[in-house]
PDB file of C-alpha atoms in Angstrom:
ATOM      1  CA  MET A1315     -48.559   2.414  57.347  1.00 89.00           C
ATOM      2  CA  ARG A1316     -49.047  -1.040  55.872  1.00 92.00           C
ATOM      3  CA  LEU A1317     -50.902  -2.186  58.962  1.00 95.00           C
ATOM      4  CA  PHE A1318     -53.237   0.806  58.688  1.00 96.00           C
ATOM      5  CA  ILE A1319     -53.869   0.180  54.996  1.00 96.00           C
ATOM      6  CA  GLU A1320     -54.641  -3.482  55.677  1.00 97.00           C
ATOM      7  CA  LYS A1321     -57.017  -2.529  58.495  1.00 97.00           C
ATOM      8  CA  ILE A1322     -58.767   0.133  56.380  1.00 98.00           C
ATOM      9  CA  ASN A1323     -59.289  -2.421  53.601  1.00 98.00           C
ATOM     10  CA  GLU A1324     -60.703  -4.852  56.156  1.00 98.00           C
ATOM     11  CA  TYR A1325     -63.184  -2.210  57.363  1.00 98.00           C
ATOM     12  CA  ILE A1326     -64.172  -1.324  53.793  1.00 98.00           C
ATOM     13  CA  ASP A1327     -64.766  -5.006  53.025  1.00 98.00           C
ATOM     14  CA  ILE A1328     -67.210  -5.325  55.939  1.00 98.00           C
ATOM     15  CA  GLY A1329     -69.076  -2.221  54.784  1.00 98.00           C
ATOM     16  CA  LEU A1330     -68.173   0.438  57.337  1.00 98.00           C
ATOM     17  CA  ASN A1331     -68.630   4.062  56.294  1.00 98.00           C
ATOM     18  CA  PHE A1332     -65.920   6.757  56.309  1.00 98.00           C
ATOM     19  CA  GLU A1333     -66.717   8.063  59.798  1.00 98.00           C
ATOM     20  CA  GLU A1334     -66.782   4.576  61.307  1.00 98.00           C
ATOM     21  CA  ILE A1335     -63.482   3.677  59.623  1.00 98.00           C
ATOM     22  CA  THR A1336     -61.885   6.915  60.829  1.00 97.00           C
ATOM     23  CA  GLU A1337     -62.932   6.252  64.424  1.00 98.00           C
ATOM     24  CA  LYS A1338     -61.782   2.616  64.330  1.00 98.00           C
ATOM     25  CA  ILE A1339     -58.415   3.558  62.807  1.00 97.00           C
ATOM     26  CA  LYS A1340     -57.873   6.098  65.610  1.00 95.00           C
ATOM     27  CA  GLU A1341     -58.508   3.293  68.121  1.00 96.00           C
ATOM     28  CA  TYR A1342     -56.269   0.911  66.175  1.00 96.00           C
ATOM     29  CA  SER A1343     -53.415   3.433  66.150  1.00 92.00           C
ATOM     30  CA  HIS A1344     -53.161   3.067  69.947  1.00 91.00           C
ATOM     31  CA  LYS A1345     -52.465  -0.659  69.485  1.00 91.00           C
ATOM     32  CA  THR A1346     -49.631  -0.237  66.985  1.00 93.00           C
ATOM     33  CA  GLU A1347     -46.046   0.855  67.360  1.00 94.00           C
ATOM     34  CA  LEU A1348     -43.283   1.796  64.966  1.00 94.00           C
ATOM     35  CA  ILE A1349     -39.841   0.469  65.884  1.00 96.00           C
ATOM     36  CA  PHE A1350     -36.863   1.294  63.697  1.00 95.00           C
ATOM     37  CA  MET A1351     -33.191   0.443  63.329  1.00 95.00           C
ATOM     38  CA  LEU A1352     -30.790   2.693  61.451  1.00 93.00           C
ATOM     39  CA  GLU A1353     -27.502   1.348  60.167  1.00 92.00           C
ATOM     40  CA  SER A1354     -26.434   4.821  59.083  1.00 90.00           C
ATOM     41  CA  MET A1355     -27.272   8.213  60.503  1.00 90.00           C
ATOM     42  CA  ARG A1356     -26.030  10.079  57.420  1.00 88.00           C
ATOM     43  CA  ASN A1357     -29.521  11.245  56.382  1.00 83.00           C
ATOM     44  CA  LEU A1358     -30.241  12.405  59.932  1.00 83.00           C
ATOM     45  CA  ALA A1359     -27.013  14.422  59.824  1.00 89.00           C
ATOM     46  CA  ASN A1360     -27.833  15.786  56.371  1.00 89.00           C
ATOM     47  CA  ASN A1361     -31.132  17.230  57.580  1.00 84.00           C
ATOM     48  CA  GLY A1362     -29.713  18.540  60.859  1.00 85.00           C
ATOM     49  CA  ARG A1363     -31.196  16.032  63.308  1.00 82.00           C
ATOM     50  CA  VAL A1364     -27.779  14.837  64.525  1.00 85.00           C
ATOM     51  CA  SER A1365     -24.320  16.306  64.111  1.00 91.00           C
ATOM     52  CA  LYS A1366     -22.229  15.142  61.164  1.00 93.00           C
ATOM     53  CA  ILE A1367     -19.422  14.166  63.556  1.00 94.00           C
ATOM     54  CA  ALA A1368     -21.787  11.988  65.633  1.00 90.00           C
ATOM     55  CA  ALA A1369     -23.153  10.310  62.495  1.00 91.00           C
ATOM     56  CA  LYS A1370     -19.645   9.642  61.135  1.00 94.00           C
ATOM     57  CA  THR A1371     -18.422   8.313  64.503  1.00 93.00           C
ATOM     58  CA  ALA A1372     -21.435   6.004  64.805  1.00 93.00           C
ATOM     59  CA  GLY A1373     -20.739   4.676  61.314  1.00 92.00           C
ATOM     60  CA  ILE A1374     -17.080   4.011  62.039  1.00 94.00           C
ATOM     61  CA  LEU A1375     -17.923   2.225  65.308  1.00 94.00           C
ATOM     62  CA  GLY A1376     -20.740   0.191  63.730  1.00 93.00           C
ATOM     63  CA  ILE A1377     -23.349   1.687  66.029  1.00 95.00           C
ATOM     64  CA  ARG A1378     -26.987   1.110  65.105  1.00 96.00           C
ATOM     65  CA  ALA A1379     -29.685   3.439  66.390  1.00 94.00           C
ATOM     66  CA  VAL A1380     -32.843   1.690  67.589  1.00 97.00           C
ATOM     67  CA  GLY A1381     -35.916   3.698  68.399  1.00 94.00           C
ATOM     68  CA  ILE A1382     -39.651   4.176  68.241  1.00 95.00           C
ATOM     69  CA  ALA A1383     -42.112   6.762  67.010  1.00 90.00           C
ATOM     70  CA  SER A1384     -43.190   8.766  70.051  1.00 86.00           C
ATOM     71  CA  GLU A1385     -46.780   9.702  70.878  1.00 82.00           C
ATOM     72  CA  GLU A1386     -46.055  13.109  69.338  1.00 84.00           C
ATOM     73  CA  GLY A1387     -44.858  11.498  66.108  1.00 79.00           C
ATOM     74  CA  THR A1388     -41.161  12.253  66.593  1.00 84.00           C
ATOM     75  CA  LEU A1389     -38.336   9.718  66.501  1.00 84.00           C
ATOM     76  CA  GLN A1390     -37.352   8.649  70.003  1.00 91.00           C
ATOM     77  CA  LEU A1391     -33.995   6.908  70.419  1.00 91.00           C
ATOM     78  CA  MET A1392     -34.317   3.867  72.690  1.00 95.00           C
ATOM     79  CA  ASP A1393     -30.915   2.200  72.280  1.00 96.00           C
ATOM     80  CA  LYS A1394     -27.521   2.537  70.622  1.00 94.00           C
ATOM     81  CA  CYS A1395     -26.015  -0.855  69.810  1.00 96.00           C
ATOM     82  CA  ARG A1396     -22.696  -1.937  68.382  1.00 96.00           C
ATOM     83  CA  GLY A1397     -23.554  -4.292  65.575  1.00 95.00           C
ATOM     84  CA  GLU A1398     -26.633  -5.598  63.885  1.00 96.00           C
ATOM     85  CA  LYS A1399     -27.121  -8.625  66.143  1.00 97.00           C
ATOM     86  CA  ARG A1400     -27.416  -6.469  69.268  1.00 97.00           C
ATOM     87  CA  ALA A1401     -29.697  -4.005  67.492  1.00 98.00           C
ATOM     88  CA  LEU A1402     -32.081  -6.781  66.435  1.00 98.00           C
ATOM     89  CA  SER A1403     -32.070  -8.125  69.999  1.00 98.00           C
ATOM     90  CA  SER A1404     -32.905  -4.615  71.195  1.00 98.00           C
ATOM     91  CA  ILE A1405     -35.946  -4.559  68.880  1.00 98.00           C
ATOM     92  CA  ILE A1406     -37.174  -7.815  70.443  1.00 98.00           C
ATOM     93  CA  ASN A1407     -36.723  -6.304  73.931  1.00 98.00           C
ATOM     94  CA  ILE A1408     -38.673  -3.191  72.941  1.00 97.00           C
ATOM     95  CA  MET A1409     -41.476  -5.406  71.616  1.00 97.00           C
ATOM     96  CA  LYS A1410     -41.570  -7.294  74.936  1.00 97.00           C
ATOM     97  CA  LYS A1411     -41.618  -4.064  76.970  1.00 96.00           C
ATOM     98  CA  SER A1412     -44.429  -2.751  74.768  1.00 94.00           C
ATOM     99  CA  GLY A1413     -46.498  -5.810  75.630  1.00 94.00           C
ATOM    100  CA  PHE A1414     -46.410  -7.502  72.236  1.00 95.00           C
ATOM    101  CA  LYS A1415     -47.693 -11.065  72.539  1.00 92.00           C
ATOM    102  CA  ASN A1416     -48.922 -11.994  69.090  1.00 90.00           C
ATOM    103  CA  GLY A1417     -50.349 -10.156  66.154  1.00 92.00           C
ATOM    104  CA  LYS A1418     -49.204  -8.624  62.910  1.00 96.00           C
ATOM    105  CA  VAL A1419     -45.690  -7.377  62.224  1.00 98.00           C
ATOM    106  CA  ARG A1420     -44.594  -5.607  59.069  1.00 97.00           C
ATOM    107  CA  ILE A1421     -40.853  -5.336  58.480  1.00 97.00           C
ATOM    108  CA  GLY A1422     -39.698  -2.818  55.917  1.00 94.00           C
ATOM    109  CA  HIS A1423     -36.031  -2.808  54.975  1.00 93.00           C
ATOM    110  CA  CYS A1424     -33.812  -0.644  52.814  1.00 90.00           C
ATOM    111  CA  LEU A1425     -31.313  -2.935  51.060  1.00 89.00           C
ATOM    112  CA  ASN A1426     -30.967  -5.242  54.079  1.00 93.00           C
ATOM    113  CA  VAL A1427     -32.933  -8.419  53.360  1.00 96.00           C
ATOM    114  CA  SER A1428     -30.716 -10.514  55.623  1.00 97.00           C
ATOM    115  CA  ALA A1429     -31.378  -8.361  58.714  1.00 97.00           C
ATOM    116  CA  ALA A1430     -35.119  -8.308  57.943  1.00 97.00           C
ATOM    117  CA  ASP A1431     -35.195 -12.091  57.601  1.00 98.00           C
ATOM    118  CA  THR A1432     -33.145 -12.517  60.785  1.00 98.00           C
ATOM    119  CA  LEU A1433     -35.579 -10.242  62.643  1.00 98.00           C
ATOM    120  CA  LYS A1434     -38.518 -12.223  61.272  1.00 98.00           C
ATOM    121  CA  ASN A1435     -36.971 -15.454  62.569  1.00 97.00           C
ATOM    122  CA  LEU A1436     -36.185 -13.897  65.973  1.00 98.00           C
ATOM    123  CA  ILE A1437     -39.770 -12.666  66.335  1.00 98.00           C
ATOM    124  CA  ASN A1438     -41.208 -16.063  65.433  1.00 97.00           C
ATOM    125  CA  SER A1439     -38.864 -17.869  67.827  1.00 96.00           C
ATOM    126  CA  GLU A1440     -39.628 -15.433  70.663  1.00 97.00           C
ATOM    127  CA  PHE A1441     -43.386 -14.944  70.212  1.00 97.00           C
ATOM    128  CA  GLY A1442     -44.517 -18.027  68.300  1.00 93.00           C
ATOM    129  CA  ASN A1443     -46.007 -18.055  64.851  1.00 85.00           C
ATOM    130  CA  VAL A1444     -46.638 -14.356  64.133  1.00 95.00           C
ATOM    131  CA  ASP A1445     -48.217 -12.880  60.980  1.00 97.00           C
ATOM    132  CA  ILE A1446     -45.108 -11.225  59.491  1.00 98.00           C
ATOM    133  CA  ASN A1447     -44.567  -9.663  56.074  1.00 97.00           C
ATOM    134  CA  VAL A1448     -41.155  -8.445  54.939  1.00 97.00           C
ATOM    135  CA  TYR A1449     -40.945  -5.875  52.148  1.00 94.00           C
ATOM    136  CA  PRO A1450     -38.402  -3.468  50.633  1.00 92.00           C
ATOM    137  CA  LEU A1451     -38.425   0.267  51.266  1.00 88.00           C
ATOM    138  CA  GLY A1452     -36.743   3.131  49.492  1.00 78.00           C
ATOM    139  CA  GLY A1453     -34.243   5.259  51.389  1.00 65.00           C
ATOM    140  CA  LEU A1454     -35.714   8.358  53.008  1.00 59.00           C
ATOM    141  CA  CYS A1455     -34.192  11.732  52.401  1.00 47.00           C
ATOM    142  CA  SER A1456     -35.374  15.190  53.245  1.00 40.00           C
ATOM    143  CA  ILE A1457     -33.855  18.434  52.067  1.00 42.00           C
ATOM    144  CA  LYS A1458     -33.642  21.508  54.229  1.00 43.00           C
ATOM    145  CA  LYS A1459     -34.706  24.624  52.325  1.00 45.00           C
ATOM    146  CA  LYS A1460     -32.396  27.579  52.372  1.00 48.00           C
ATOM    147  CA  LYS A1461     -33.872  30.913  53.443  1.00 49.00           C
TER     148      LYS A1461
END
């Protein structure tokens, strides 16, 4: 979302109108990708996306889920890694497979500054000097309504 906001502000600054901005953002969305790493699957279990046993087992084994946002807007699991180091390496591999060469990267983290900084350093060492911003996020939680 931060990349989209930055791009919208850029288009506003050069004087594009709403329709032009909307069209350009649609085009821009095809050039961006969301990659995520989850240390815990507890929230996914709480809202019924994975079983509570699978989430607990993953936590005990130190498994990190690495995935992307699919074309449909759903979360698509790409890798299950034991440990943070392997998960961060998996993110770099996904970026390579996606064709990332250079550009902007925005890294949001939820109480994991060290992993975000490590990822930033890995990206810069792999792809050169990339425009990267690291920022904190709040934890996401959704509640399933009872019928």
